[in-house]
Coordinates of C-alpha atoms and ligand atoms in Angstrom, one line a residue:
M14 CA 0.0 0.0 0.0
T15 CA 1.2 3.5 -0.8
T16 CA 2.2 5.8 2.0
K17 CA 3.0 8.9 -0.1
Q18 CA 0.9 12.1 0.5
P19 CA -1.3 13.1 -2.5
V20 CA -0.1 15.8 -4.7
R21 CA -2.4 18.4 -6.3
V22 CA -2.6 18.4 -10.1
A23 CA -4.6 21.2 -11.9
V24 CA -5.9 20.6 -15.4
T25 CA -7.6 23.4 -17.3
G26 CA -10.0 22.7 -20.2
A27 CA -10.7 19.5 -18.5
A28 CA -13.9 18.8 -20.3
G29 CA -12.2 19.2 -23.7
Q30 CA -10.9 16.5 -26.0
I31 CA -7.3 16.4 -24.7
G32 CA -8.7 16.4 -21.1
Y33 CA -10.7 13.3 -21.9
S34 CA -7.5 11.4 -22.6
L35 CA -5.2 13.2 -20.1
L36 CA -7.2 12.9 -16.8
F37 CA -7.5 9.1 -16.9
R38 CA -3.8 8.7 -17.4
I39 CA -2.8 11.1 -14.6
A40 CA -5.3 9.3 -12.3
S41 CA -3.9 5.9 -13.2
G42 CA -0.3 6.9 -12.3
D43 CA 1.2 7.3 -15.7
M44 CA 2.5 10.8 -15.0
L45 CA 3.8 10.8 -11.5
G46 CA 4.3 7.1 -10.8
K47 CA 2.3 4.2 -9.6
D48 CA 3.0 5.0 -6.0
Q49 CA 1.9 8.7 -6.1
P50 CA -1.7 9.5 -5.1
V51 CA -3.1 12.6 -6.8
I52 CA -5.9 15.1 -6.2
L53 CA -7.2 16.4 -9.5
Q54 CA -8.3 20.1 -9.6
L55 CA -10.2 20.7 -12.8
L56 CA -10.9 24.1 -14.3
E57 CA -13.5 24.8 -17.0
I58 CA -15.6 27.7 -18.2
T59 CA -19.0 27.9 -16.6
P60 CA -21.0 26.5 -19.6
A61 CA -18.8 23.4 -19.7
L62 CA -19.2 22.5 -16.0
K63 CA -22.1 20.1 -16.7
A64 CA -20.0 18.2 -19.3
L65 CA -17.1 18.2 -16.8
N66 CA -19.3 16.7 -14.2
G67 CA -19.9 13.8 -16.6
V68 CA -16.1 13.3 -17.0
V69 CA -15.8 13.3 -13.2
M70 CA -18.5 10.6 -13.0
E71 CA -16.4 8.5 -15.3
L72 CA -13.2 9.1 -13.4
R73 CA -14.9 7.9 -10.2
D74 CA -16.3 4.9 -12.1
C75 CA -12.7 3.8 -12.9
A76 CA -12.1 3.4 -9.1
F77 CA -8.4 4.4 -9.6
P78 CA -6.6 3.6 -6.4
L79 CA -4.3 6.6 -6.8
L80 CA -7.1 9.1 -7.2
A81 CA -7.5 10.7 -3.8
D82 CA -10.0 13.5 -4.6
I83 CA -11.4 15.6 -7.4
V84 CA -12.2 19.3 -7.3
T85 CA -14.0 21.2 -10.1
S86 CA -14.4 24.9 -10.5
D87 CA -14.8 27.7 -13.0
D88 CA -12.6 29.9 -10.8
P89 CA -8.8 29.6 -11.3
M90 CA -8.3 30.8 -7.7
V91 CA -10.1 27.6 -6.6
A92 CA -8.7 25.2 -9.2
F93 CA -5.1 26.4 -8.6
K94 CA -5.2 26.4 -4.8
D95 CA -2.0 24.8 -3.5
V96 CA -1.4 22.9 -6.8
D97 CA 2.0 21.2 -7.3
Y98 CA 1.5 20.7 -11.1
A99 CA -0.6 22.7 -13.5
L100 CA -1.4 21.6 -17.0
L101 CA -2.9 24.5 -18.9
V102 CA -4.8 22.9 -21.7
G103 CA -8.0 25.0 -21.9
A104 CA -7.9 27.1 -25.0
M105 CA -9.5 27.1 -28.5
P106 CA -7.9 24.7 -31.0
R107 CA -7.1 25.9 -34.6
K108 CA -9.2 24.9 -37.6
A109 CA -7.9 23.8 -41.0
G110 CA -6.0 26.6 -42.8
M111 CA -5.0 28.4 -39.6
E112 CA -1.5 28.7 -38.1
R113 CA -1.3 28.3 -34.3
G114 CA -0.2 31.9 -34.0
D115 CA -3.6 33.0 -35.4
L116 CA -5.0 31.9 -32.0
L117 CA -3.1 34.5 -30.0
G118 CA -6.0 37.0 -30.1
A119 CA -8.6 34.4 -29.0
N120 CA -6.4 32.5 -26.5
G121 CA -3.8 34.9 -25.2
G122 CA -6.3 36.6 -22.8
I123 CA -6.9 33.2 -21.0
F124 CA -3.3 33.0 -19.7
K125 CA -3.0 36.4 -18.0
P126 CA -5.6 35.7 -15.3
Q127 CA -4.4 32.1 -15.0
G128 CA -0.8 33.3 -14.5
E129 CA -2.1 35.8 -11.8
A130 CA -4.1 33.0 -10.1
L131 CA -1.1 30.7 -10.0
N132 CA 1.0 33.5 -8.6
A133 CA -1.6 34.1 -5.9
V134 CA -2.5 30.6 -4.8
A135 CA -0.4 27.7 -6.3
S136 CA 2.4 25.9 -4.4
R137 CA 5.6 28.0 -4.5
D138 CA 7.2 25.0 -6.3
V139 CA 4.4 24.5 -8.9
K140 CA 5.5 23.0 -12.2
V141 CA 3.5 24.5 -15.1
L142 CA 3.0 23.1 -18.6
V143 CA 1.2 25.1 -21.2
V144 CA -0.5 23.0 -23.9
G145 CA -3.1 25.4 -25.2
N146 CA -1.9 27.1 -28.5
P147 CA 0.1 29.0 -29.3
A148 CA 1.8 27.2 -26.4
N149 CA 5.1 28.9 -26.2
T150 CA 3.8 32.5 -26.1
N151 CA 0.8 31.5 -23.9
A152 CA 3.4 30.1 -21.4
L153 CA 5.2 33.5 -21.6
I154 CA 2.0 35.3 -20.8
A155 CA 1.3 33.1 -17.8
Q156 CA 4.9 33.4 -16.6
Q157 CA 5.0 37.2 -16.9
N158 CA 1.9 37.5 -14.8
A159 CA 3.3 35.4 -12.0
P160 CA 6.2 37.5 -10.8
D161 CA 6.5 35.7 -7.4
L162 CA 7.2 32.4 -9.1
D163 CA 10.5 31.5 -10.7
A164 CA 10.4 32.0 -14.5
K165 CA 11.8 28.4 -14.9
Q166 CA 8.6 27.0 -13.4
F167 CA 6.7 27.8 -16.7
T168 CA 7.2 25.5 -19.7
A169 CA 5.5 24.9 -23.0
M170 CA 4.9 21.6 -24.8
V171 CA 7.1 20.7 -27.7
R172 CA 7.1 17.0 -26.6
L173 CA 4.5 16.1 -29.2
D174 CA 6.8 17.3 -31.9
H175 CA 9.7 15.4 -30.3
N176 CA 7.6 12.2 -30.3
R177 CA 6.5 12.8 -33.8
A178 CA 10.1 13.3 -34.9
I179 CA 11.1 10.0 -33.2
S180 CA 8.3 8.1 -34.9
Q181 CA 9.0 9.5 -38.4
L182 CA 12.7 8.5 -38.1
A183 CA 11.8 5.1 -36.8
E184 CA 9.5 4.5 -39.7
K185 CA 12.1 5.7 -42.2
T186 CA 15.0 3.6 -40.8
G187 CA 12.8 0.6 -40.0
K188 CA 14.1 0.6 -36.4
P189 CA 12.1 0.6 -33.2
V190 CA 11.4 4.0 -31.6
S191 CA 13.3 2.8 -28.5
S192 CA 16.5 2.7 -30.6
I193 CA 16.3 6.5 -31.3
K194 CA 18.0 9.0 -28.9
N195 CA 18.9 12.6 -28.6
L196 CA 17.0 14.4 -31.3
T197 CA 15.9 18.0 -30.5
I198 CA 13.0 20.2 -31.3
W199 CA 14.3 23.7 -31.2
G200 CA 12.0 26.7 -31.0
N201 CA 8.3 27.2 -31.4
H202 CA 5.5 24.7 -31.4
S203 CA 4.6 25.9 -34.9
S204 CA 5.6 25.3 -38.5
T205 CA 8.9 27.1 -38.0
Q206 CA 10.1 24.6 -35.4
Y207 CA 13.4 22.8 -36.1
P208 CA 13.5 19.1 -35.6
D209 CA 17.2 18.6 -35.5
L210 CA 18.8 15.2 -36.2
S211 CA 22.4 16.4 -36.2
Q212 CA 23.1 14.7 -32.8
A213 CA 20.5 12.0 -33.0
T214 CA 21.4 8.3 -33.0
V215 CA 19.7 5.2 -34.2
D216 CA 21.0 2.1 -32.4
G217 CA 23.9 4.2 -31.2
Q218 CA 25.0 5.3 -34.7
P219 CA 24.5 8.8 -36.1
A220 CA 21.0 9.1 -37.5
L221 CA 22.2 11.3 -40.4
D222 CA 24.4 8.5 -41.7
Q223 CA 21.3 6.3 -42.0
V224 CA 19.1 8.6 -44.0
D225 CA 19.4 10.7 -47.1
R226 CA 20.3 14.3 -46.5
D227 CA 17.7 15.5 -49.1
W228 CA 15.0 13.5 -47.3
Y229 CA 16.0 15.1 -44.0
E230 CA 16.1 18.7 -45.3
N231 CA 13.2 18.6 -47.7
S232 CA 10.7 16.1 -46.4
Y233 CA 11.3 15.1 -42.8
I234 CA 11.5 18.5 -41.2
S235 CA 8.3 19.8 -42.8
T236 CA 6.5 16.5 -42.2
V237 CA 7.2 16.8 -38.4
A238 CA 6.5 20.5 -38.4
K239 CA 3.2 20.2 -40.2
R240 CA 1.9 17.0 -38.6
G241 CA -0.6 18.9 -36.5
A242 CA -2.2 20.3 -39.7
A243 CA -2.2 16.8 -41.2
I244 CA -4.1 15.5 -38.2
I245 CA -6.7 18.3 -38.4
E246 CA -7.1 17.6 -42.2
A247 CA -7.6 13.8 -41.5
R248 CA -9.7 13.9 -38.3
G249 CA -11.5 17.2 -38.7
L250 CA -10.3 17.9 -35.2
S251 CA -6.8 18.6 -33.8
S252 CA -4.7 15.9 -32.1
A253 CA -5.9 14.9 -28.7
A254 CA -4.8 11.5 -27.4
S255 CA -1.2 12.0 -28.8
A256 CA -1.2 15.5 -27.2
A257 CA -2.3 14.1 -23.9
S258 CA 0.4 11.4 -24.1
A259 CA 3.1 14.0 -24.8
A260 CA 1.9 16.1 -21.8
I261 CA 2.3 13.0 -19.6
D262 CA 5.8 12.4 -21.0
H263 CA 6.8 16.0 -20.4
M264 CA 5.6 16.2 -16.8
R265 CA 6.9 12.7 -16.0
D266 CA 10.4 13.4 -17.2
W267 CA 10.5 16.8 -15.5
A268 CA 9.2 15.3 -12.2
L269 CA 11.0 12.0 -12.2
G270 CA 14.0 12.6 -14.4
T271 CA 15.4 11.6 -17.9
P272 CA 17.3 8.4 -18.4
E273 CA 21.1 8.7 -18.0
G274 CA 22.8 10.0 -21.2
E275 CA 19.5 10.9 -22.9
W276 CA 17.8 14.2 -23.5
V277 CA 14.3 15.4 -24.4
S278 CA 12.9 18.6 -25.8
M279 CA 11.0 21.1 -23.6
G280 CA 9.8 24.7 -24.3
I281 CA 11.5 26.6 -21.5
P282 CA 12.6 30.2 -20.9
S283 CA 15.8 30.9 -22.8
D284 CA 18.8 31.9 -20.6
G285 CA 20.6 33.0 -23.8
S286 CA 22.1 29.6 -24.5
Y287 CA 22.8 28.9 -28.2
G288 CA 22.4 32.6 -28.9
I289 CA 18.6 32.5 -28.4
P290 CA 17.2 35.8 -27.0
E291 CA 16.8 35.6 -23.3
G292 CA 13.3 35.2 -22.0
L293 CA 11.6 33.6 -25.0
I294 CA 9.9 30.3 -24.3
Y295 CA 11.9 28.2 -26.7
G296 CA 12.3 24.4 -27.4
F297 CA 15.7 23.2 -26.1
P298 CA 17.4 19.9 -25.5
V299 CA 17.2 19.3 -21.7
T300 CA 18.0 16.7 -19.1
C301 CA 16.0 16.4 -15.9
K302 CA 17.0 15.4 -12.4
N303 CA 15.5 15.9 -9.0
G304 CA 12.6 17.9 -10.4
Q305 CA 14.8 20.4 -12.3
Y306 CA 15.7 20.7 -15.9
E307 CA 19.0 21.8 -17.5
I308 CA 19.8 22.8 -21.1
V309 CA 22.2 20.4 -22.7
Q310 CA 25.2 22.6 -23.4
G311 CA 28.1 22.5 -26.0
L312 CA 26.3 20.9 -28.9
P313 CA 27.8 21.9 -32.3
V314 CA 25.6 24.1 -34.4
S315 CA 26.0 24.0 -38.2
D316 CA 25.2 26.9 -40.5
F317 CA 22.1 25.0 -41.6
S318 CA 21.0 24.6 -37.9
R319 CA 21.8 28.2 -37.1
G320 CA 19.5 29.5 -39.8
K321 CA 16.6 27.3 -38.7
M322 CA 17.1 28.1 -35.0
D323 CA 17.2 31.8 -35.6
A324 CA 14.1 31.7 -37.9
T325 CA 11.9 30.1 -35.2
A326 CA 13.4 32.5 -32.5
Q327 CA 12.4 35.4 -34.8
E328 CA 8.8 34.1 -35.0
L329 CA 8.7 33.9 -31.2
T330 CA 10.0 37.4 -30.9
E331 CA 7.2 38.6 -33.2
E332 CA 4.6 36.8 -31.1
R333 CA 6.0 38.4 -28.0
D334 CA 5.8 41.8 -29.6
E335 CA 2.2 41.1 -30.5
V336 CA 1.2 40.1 -27.0
R337 CA 3.0 43.1 -25.6
K338 CA 0.8 45.3 -27.8
L339 CA -2.2 43.5 -26.3
G340 CA -1.0 44.4 -22.9
L341 CA -0.6 40.7 -21.9
V342 CA 3.2 40.9 -21.1
K343 CA 5.6 43.7 -20.1
Ligands
NAD417 N1 1.1 22.0 -27.6 C1 0.7 21.0 -28.3 O1 1.4 20.1 -28.8 C2 -0.8 20.9 -28.6 C3 -1.3 19.7 -29.1 C4 -2.7 19.5 -29.3 C5 -3.5 20.6 -29.0 N2 -3.0 21.7 -28.5 C6 -3.9 22.8 -28.1 O2 -4.6 22.5 -26.9 C7 -5.8 23.3 -26.7 C8 -6.9 22.4 -26.3 O3 -7.2 21.4 -27.3 P1 -8.5 20.5 -27.2 O4 -8.5 19.7 -28.5 O5 -8.6 19.8 -25.9 O6 -9.7 21.6 -27.4 P2 -11.2 21.5 -26.9 O7 -11.9 22.6 -27.6 O8 -11.7 20.1 -27.1 O9 -11.2 21.7 -25.4 C9 -10.8 22.9 -24.8 C10 -11.5 23.1 -23.5 O10 -11.0 24.3 -22.9 C11 -12.1 24.9 -22.3 N3 -11.7 26.3 -22.0 C12 -11.8 27.4 -22.8 N4 -11.4 28.5 -22.2 C13 -11.1 28.1 -20.9 C14 -10.6 28.8 -19.8 N5 -10.4 30.1 -19.8 N6 -10.4 28.1 -18.6 C15 -10.6 26.8 -18.6 N7 -11.0 26.1 -19.6 C16 -11.3 26.7 -20.8 C17 -13.2 24.7 -23.2 O11 -14.5 24.9 -22.5 C18 -13.0 23.3 -23.7 O12 -13.7 22.3 -22.9 C19 -6.0 23.9 -28.1 O13 -5.5 25.3 -28.0 C20 -5.1 23.1 -29.0 O14 -4.7 23.9 -30.1 C21 -1.7 21.9 -28.2
LMR418 O1 -1.9 21.5 -34.8 C1 -2.6 21.9 -33.9 O2 -3.2 23.0 -34.1 C2 -2.8 21.1 -32.7 C3 -1.5 20.8 -32.1 O3 -0.8 21.9 -31.8 C4 -0.7 19.7 -32.8 O4 0.4 19.9 -33.0 O5 -1.3 18.7 -33.1

């Protein structure tokens, strides 16, 4: 029997399609371990509380041994009270033909009050993951409105891109996903992201020795970067189960650590590493230990990589300028 004290996990947009995959996996111990009880604190807008109640009924019907309690609210000051983890999912998804950045006007305003509420009532050690798009700049908005928390506590999800990049490479090389290590998603969770194979290995051998350079530069990068749009085109709805799975991976690795000698990609505040403007929430290669992440330093950067890394940083700078004009960040 477990003796650990429950931790509090907030999920926003909990009645949405990502929420419907995510909550059950958190409650079953996939995110924080099979010995860690959780209290779910679920935030929705008022008209969605009835649907959320249905999801809560289903959660209870699973009789998850690790699910200690469930709180629901339409008030972030209630949902974020004392939370140790916050997964900010609630936001409008894009439709076919839109870029994620087109959602800034509709979604940016959600993250200012949520940042303020986290600042006021969350655990001082809260770990925040922003999933709602455009995720990097929404994370920046939340962070800038939570001045009493450490900037490093706010992260954005590029793990879905990271997982897509692994899967595409596995398919191309005919090797299992478990044989692929150390690729990086640099930059924005958008079509300017840079899935970088220059340090990646397949079965311990350089990935770029095992694929054609032309395929890498002219097919692979755009397939990974535009996968979200391909899912919307096929499903008529944006990715949900895979997004939830990536959120689980992101939080699990941050909380419990990355395997020795391996890194993952997280959207985190730039400290100026690799010449990326300080403060942007940018995808970097990171290792995690004891609940902290660190940027992998000293990787060589080719001219090809430099161009791609700067282009996605430029897009994030423009998004920051846009939300500054909207008064959402300083
Ligand atoms: N970063 C990524 O890799 C990634 C991947 C997939 C989807 N997304 C994004 O995640 C977001 C959610 O996607 P979804 O498919 O679950 O959408 P959805 O429309 O199914 O669900 C969103 C939910 O958020 C709720 N919501 C809206 N405003 C809210 C607020 N202020 N507070 C709390 N809840 C609020 C809505 O009522 C709805 O139930 C979208 O912005 C989508 O683009 C990001
Ligand atoms: O593409 C989208 O708009 C949804 C999500 O960000 C994704 O990458 O699947």
